[in-house]
Short mmCIF file of C-alpha atoms in Angstrom, two decimals:
data_model
loop_
_atom_site.label_atom_id
_atom_site.label_comp_id
_atom_site.label_asym_id
_atom_site.label_seq_id
_atom_site.Cartn_x
_atom_site.Cartn_y
_atom_site.Cartn_z
CA MET W 1 0.30 0.02 -0.39
CA GLN W 2 1.43 3.13 -0.96
CA ILE W 3 0.46 6.61 0.10
CA THR W 4 1.46 9.87 -1.95
CA TYR W 5 -0.55 13.37 -0.33
CA ALA W 6 -0.08 17.11 -0.77
CA THR W 7 -1.92 19.52 1.13
CA ARG W 8 -1.65 23.67 1.16
CA ALA W 9 -3.44 25.97 2.71
CA ALA W 10 -5.86 29.00 1.12
CA PRO W 11 -3.56 31.68 0.15
CA GLY W 12 -2.84 33.68 3.21
CA LEU W 13 -4.33 31.62 5.71
CA PRO W 14 -3.53 29.10 7.57
CA ASN W 15 -4.60 25.37 7.02
CA GLU W 16 -7.41 23.78 8.22
CA ASP W 17 -7.04 20.58 6.77
CA HIS W 18 -4.69 17.82 7.78
CA VAL W 19 -3.36 14.67 6.84
CA VAL W 20 -1.87 11.57 8.73
CA ALA W 21 -0.89 8.68 7.68
CA GLY W 22 0.83 5.01 8.34
CA PRO W 23 1.85 1.96 6.37
CA ASP W 24 -1.43 0.91 6.18
CA TRP W 25 -3.91 3.65 6.70
CA VAL W 26 -4.70 7.19 5.94
CA VAL W 27 -6.59 10.07 7.40
CA VAL W 28 -7.52 13.31 5.83
CA VAL W 29 -9.35 15.90 8.06
CA ASP W 30 -10.83 19.31 6.94
CA GLY W 31 -11.90 21.57 9.78
CA ALA W 32 -14.83 23.96 9.61
CA THR W 33 -13.68 27.77 9.23
CA ALA W 34 -15.62 29.70 11.91
CA VAL W 35 -17.98 32.62 10.71
CA PRO W 36 -15.61 35.75 11.58
CA GLY W 37 -17.02 36.99 15.26
CA LEU W 38 -18.66 34.17 15.96
CA ASP W 39 -18.59 32.88 20.09
CA THR W 40 -17.24 29.50 19.78
CA GLY W 41 -17.06 28.72 23.21
CA CYS W 42 -13.43 27.49 22.78
CA VAL W 43 -10.23 29.34 22.72
CA HIS W 44 -8.62 26.99 20.60
CA SER W 45 -8.48 27.53 16.91
CA VAL W 46 -9.50 25.15 13.95
CA VAL W 47 -6.13 24.34 13.27
CA TRP W 48 -5.60 23.54 17.17
CA LEU W 49 -8.78 21.00 16.78
CA VAL W 50 -7.95 18.87 13.39
CA ARG W 51 -4.27 18.94 14.51
CA ASN W 52 -5.24 17.03 17.83
CA LEU W 53 -7.76 15.14 16.16
CA ALA W 54 -5.72 14.00 13.83
CA GLY W 55 -2.80 13.17 16.41
CA ALA W 56 -5.13 11.40 18.68
CA LEU W 57 -6.65 8.79 15.43
CA ALA W 58 -2.84 8.51 14.36
CA VAL W 59 -2.33 6.84 17.91
CA ARG W 60 -4.96 4.45 18.02
CA LEU W 61 -4.98 3.34 14.47
CA THR W 62 -1.21 2.51 15.17
CA THR W 63 -1.89 0.49 18.54
CA GLU W 64 -5.18 -0.63 17.29
CA PRO W 65 -5.06 -1.61 14.29
CA GLU W 66 -7.72 -3.74 14.29
CA ALA W 67 -10.43 -1.46 15.93
CA ASP W 68 -13.45 -0.63 14.72
CA LEU W 69 -13.10 2.82 12.78
CA ARG W 70 -16.00 4.07 14.60
CA GLU W 71 -14.58 2.76 17.57
CA LEU W 72 -11.10 4.52 16.73
CA LEU W 73 -12.80 8.04 15.32
CA ALA W 74 -15.12 8.09 19.18
CA ALA W 75 -12.22 7.72 21.36
CA ALA W 76 -10.23 10.53 19.46
CA ILE W 77 -12.94 12.67 19.62
CA LYS W 78 -13.11 12.45 23.36
CA THR W 79 -9.47 12.32 23.69
CA THR W 80 -9.52 15.73 22.20
CA CYS W 81 -12.31 16.88 24.16
CA GLU W 82 -10.93 16.37 27.52
CA ALA W 83 -7.75 18.17 26.05
CA HIS W 84 -9.52 21.36 26.04
CA ALA W 85 -12.58 20.99 28.58
CA GLY W 86 -10.90 22.92 31.40
CA SER W 87 -10.67 25.97 29.51
CA CYS W 88 -13.52 25.67 26.65
CA ASP W 89 -17.52 25.10 26.52
CA LEU W 90 -18.16 22.04 25.04
CA THR W 91 -21.80 22.62 25.28
CA ASN W 92 -21.48 25.70 22.70
CA PRO W 93 -23.18 24.36 19.62
CA ASP W 94 -20.82 26.66 17.52
CA SER W 95 -17.31 24.88 19.19
CA PRO W 96 -15.15 24.02 16.54
CA SER W 97 -15.55 20.91 13.91
CA ALA W 98 -14.46 18.75 11.58
CA THR W 99 -15.65 16.75 8.50
CA LEU W 100 -12.98 13.34 8.13
CA THR W 101 -11.76 10.49 6.17
CA MET W 102 -10.35 7.46 6.67
CA LEU W 103 -8.93 4.51 4.89
CA ARG W 104 -7.35 1.24 5.97
CA ARG W 105 -5.75 -1.64 5.41
CA ARG W 106 -6.42 -4.55 7.62
CA GLY W 107 -5.10 -7.99 6.02
CA ASP W 108 -7.08 -8.99 3.25
CA GLU W 109 -9.74 -5.91 3.57
CA LEU W 110 -9.97 -2.46 3.06
CA ASP W 111 -12.11 -0.52 5.16
CA TRP W 112 -13.14 3.41 5.49
CA LEU W 113 -15.01 5.54 7.30
CA VAL W 114 -16.37 9.00 5.85
CA LEU W 115 -17.77 11.90 8.05
CA ALA W 116 -19.66 14.83 6.26
CA ASP W 117 -18.68 16.26 2.86
CA SER W 118 -14.51 14.89 2.45
CA PRO W 119 -15.00 12.54 -0.30
CA LEU W 120 -14.02 9.08 -1.03
CA VAL W 121 -13.06 7.65 -4.35
CA LEU W 122 -12.37 4.33 -5.35
CA ASP W 123 -11.62 2.41 -8.15
CA VAL W 124 -13.25 -1.20 -8.03
CA ASN W 125 -11.84 -2.96 -11.03
CA GLY W 126 -11.86 -0.11 -13.06
CA ARG W 127 -15.42 0.91 -11.72
CA ILE W 128 -15.27 4.42 -9.84
CA GLU W 129 -17.62 4.24 -6.48
CA VAL W 130 -17.58 7.46 -4.77
CA ILE W 131 -18.41 7.53 -0.77
CA ILE W 132 -19.55 11.10 0.20
CA ASP W 133 -21.78 12.14 2.72
CA ASP W 134 -24.07 14.86 1.38
CA ARG W 135 -26.27 15.35 4.24
CA VAL W 136 -24.73 18.85 4.88
CA ALA W 137 -26.00 19.44 1.29
CA ARG W 138 -29.51 18.52 1.72
CA LEU W 139 -30.19 21.59 4.52
CA PRO W 140 -33.30 23.52 4.08
CA GLY W 141 -30.98 26.62 4.81
CA TYR W 142 -27.32 28.02 5.40
CA THR W 143 -27.63 30.89 8.01
CA VAL W 144 -25.79 30.20 10.77
CA GLU W 145 -28.90 29.61 12.62
CA ALA W 146 -30.11 27.08 10.41
CA VAL W 147 -26.49 25.13 10.57
CA ARG W 148 -26.41 25.27 14.22
CA ALA W 149 -29.82 23.41 14.62
CA ALA W 150 -28.80 21.18 11.96
CA ARG W 151 -24.75 20.15 13.27
CA ASN W 152 -24.93 16.78 14.62
CA ASP W 153 -28.74 16.35 15.17
CA PRO W 154 -30.85 12.78 13.62
CA ASP W 155 -32.44 15.55 11.16
CA GLY W 156 -29.16 17.40 9.94
CA PHE W 157 -25.58 16.46 9.44
CA TRP W 158 -22.82 15.38 11.82
CA VAL W 159 -19.15 16.41 12.13
CA ALA W 160 -16.23 15.63 14.32
CA GLY W 161 -15.65 18.14 17.61
CA ALA W 162 -17.41 17.93 20.67
CA CYS W 163 -20.11 15.32 20.13
CA PRO W 164 -17.78 11.50 20.31
CA GLU W 165 -21.35 9.86 19.59
CA ALA W 166 -20.87 11.40 16.06
CA ALA W 167 -18.39 8.79 15.02
CA TYR W 168 -21.07 6.13 15.08
CA GLU W 169 -23.59 8.42 12.43
CA ALA W 170 -20.44 8.41 9.86
CA ILE W 171 -20.53 6.02 6.57
CA THR W 172 -18.54 3.45 6.54
CA GLY W 173 -17.79 0.51 4.29
CA ALA W 174 -15.65 -2.67 3.41
CA LEU W 175 -13.82 -3.95 0.07
CA PRO W 176 -10.91 -6.85 -0.79
CA VAL W 177 -8.04 -5.32 -1.12
CA THR W 178 -7.90 -7.09 -4.05
CA SER W 179 -10.99 -5.70 -5.85
CA VAL W 180 -9.29 -1.79 -5.42
CA ARG W 181 -7.10 -0.65 -7.76
CA ARG W 182 -6.67 3.01 -6.61
CA ALA W 183 -8.23 5.42 -3.81
CA GLY W 184 -8.37 8.92 -3.45
CA LEU W 185 -9.13 10.85 -0.09
CA PHE W 186 -10.12 14.85 -0.79
CA SER W 187 -10.92 17.55 1.69
CA ASP W 188 -13.71 19.66 -0.08
CA GLY W 189 -11.11 22.04 -1.38
CA ALA W 190 -9.66 19.39 -3.13
CA SER W 191 -12.84 18.08 -4.84
CA ARG W 192 -13.90 21.55 -6.55
CA LEU W 193 -13.12 20.57 -9.76
CA VAL W 194 -15.73 18.21 -9.93
CA GLU W 195 -18.27 19.62 -7.07
CA LEU W 196 -17.91 23.30 -7.75
CA PHE W 197 -16.35 24.14 -10.93
CA GLY W 198 -17.91 21.24 -13.01
CA LEU W 199 -14.75 20.62 -15.28
CA LEU W 200 -13.77 16.95 -14.28
CA ASP W 201 -15.93 13.72 -13.20
CA TRP W 202 -14.95 11.76 -10.12
CA HIS W 203 -13.09 9.59 -12.37
CA GLY W 204 -10.94 12.50 -13.96
CA LEU W 205 -10.30 13.42 -10.67
CA LEU W 206 -8.64 10.30 -9.64
CA ASP W 207 -6.85 10.33 -12.91
CA GLU W 208 -5.08 13.73 -12.44
CA LEU W 209 -4.28 12.90 -8.73
CA ASP W 210 -3.19 9.56 -10.14
CA GLY W 211 -1.41 10.53 -12.96
CA ALA W 212 -0.22 14.60 -12.61
CA GLY W 213 0.00 13.81 -8.42
CA PRO W 214 -1.79 15.73 -6.04
CA VAL W 215 0.43 18.36 -5.86
CA GLU W 216 -0.36 19.84 -9.28
CA LEU W 217 -3.97 18.87 -8.49
CA ILE W 218 -3.85 21.44 -5.99
CA ARG W 219 -2.54 23.81 -8.33
CA ARG W 220 -4.96 23.14 -11.11
CA THR W 221 -7.82 23.56 -8.34
CA ARG W 222 -5.97 27.53 -7.53
CA ALA W 223 -5.93 28.05 -10.97
CA ALA W 224 -9.80 27.31 -11.54
CA GLU W 225 -10.43 29.57 -8.43
CA GLN W 226 -8.54 32.61 -9.69
CA ALA W 227 -10.19 32.06 -12.69
CA ALA W 228 -13.30 31.87 -11.22
CA ILE W 229 -12.45 34.88 -9.33
CA GLU W 230 -11.43 37.01 -12.09
CA ALA W 231 -14.67 36.37 -14.06
CA GLY W 232 -16.49 37.64 -11.01
CA ARG W 233 -18.49 33.94 -11.02
CA ASP W 234 -20.77 33.53 -8.07
CA LEU W 235 -19.85 30.77 -5.99
CA ARG W 236 -22.83 30.73 -3.40
CA ARG W 237 -21.80 29.69 -0.36
CA GLY W 238 -18.34 28.09 -1.51
CA LYS W 239 -14.99 30.27 -0.24
CA PRO W 240 -13.24 32.07 -3.01
CA TYR W 241 -10.36 29.73 -1.90
CA ASP W 242 -10.03 26.69 -0.05
CA ASP W 243 -7.88 24.85 1.87
CA ALA W 244 -7.00 20.82 -0.26
CA THR W 245 -5.66 18.19 0.80
CA ALA W 246 -5.38 15.14 -1.98
CA ALA W 247 -4.46 11.59 -1.20
CA LEU W 248 -3.85 8.89 -3.61
CA VAL W 249 -3.62 5.35 -2.12
CA THR W 250 -2.33 2.53 -4.53
CA PHE W 251 -1.74 -1.65 -4.55
CA GLU W 252 1.31 -3.63 -4.63
CA ARG W 253 0.17 -6.61 -6.63
#
């Protein structure tokens, strides 16, 4: 199992994405950018959250290689909460949060977990499968109040933040490793060529990641963002630029 990845911040901003990998696993974490001036009840930044959450996951994926991915994530969220519970109000619904995707090889099986809108793209014997938790894209509204009410709610969407129970709402699955040719993990800032700009389909995005590499994929995404800005394109809820992380996983046969 070979893993190649790159992560880049939006220009002029700290990187709220994070990626960690081991010999047989990889995790992409994408922090939710806070609304300016919003009281999150937390003294820590989103960058702090994603790095601590990613670190807690890395420890558990290394030391508990057979554990269920949902259990690992729930424990990592709990550990992260404990790290700042004494200084922060974790009952605040606007406390820092993140989406994430995990992929792991466990013997002859490849398993995964996807929480919120960081997609996983699998090439299964030449057929492209996209695993994405699109509940955040189906909300009735995107005001601060509407998102707050829907976050970590059965009728809304789930993210990793101050609620360990969110781990059990993630999308999970598994396949024989021999059936998967390659896989791509993306923060939503790295899947914009498909989801926002429509310049590629999912097969094309995985081909770009595999053929050109993650650095070039992100460079092309930045070029598309710049072109949209220069054209005065309305990106709706999308930021002009977004942090971008992409990881390619290939397998020795």
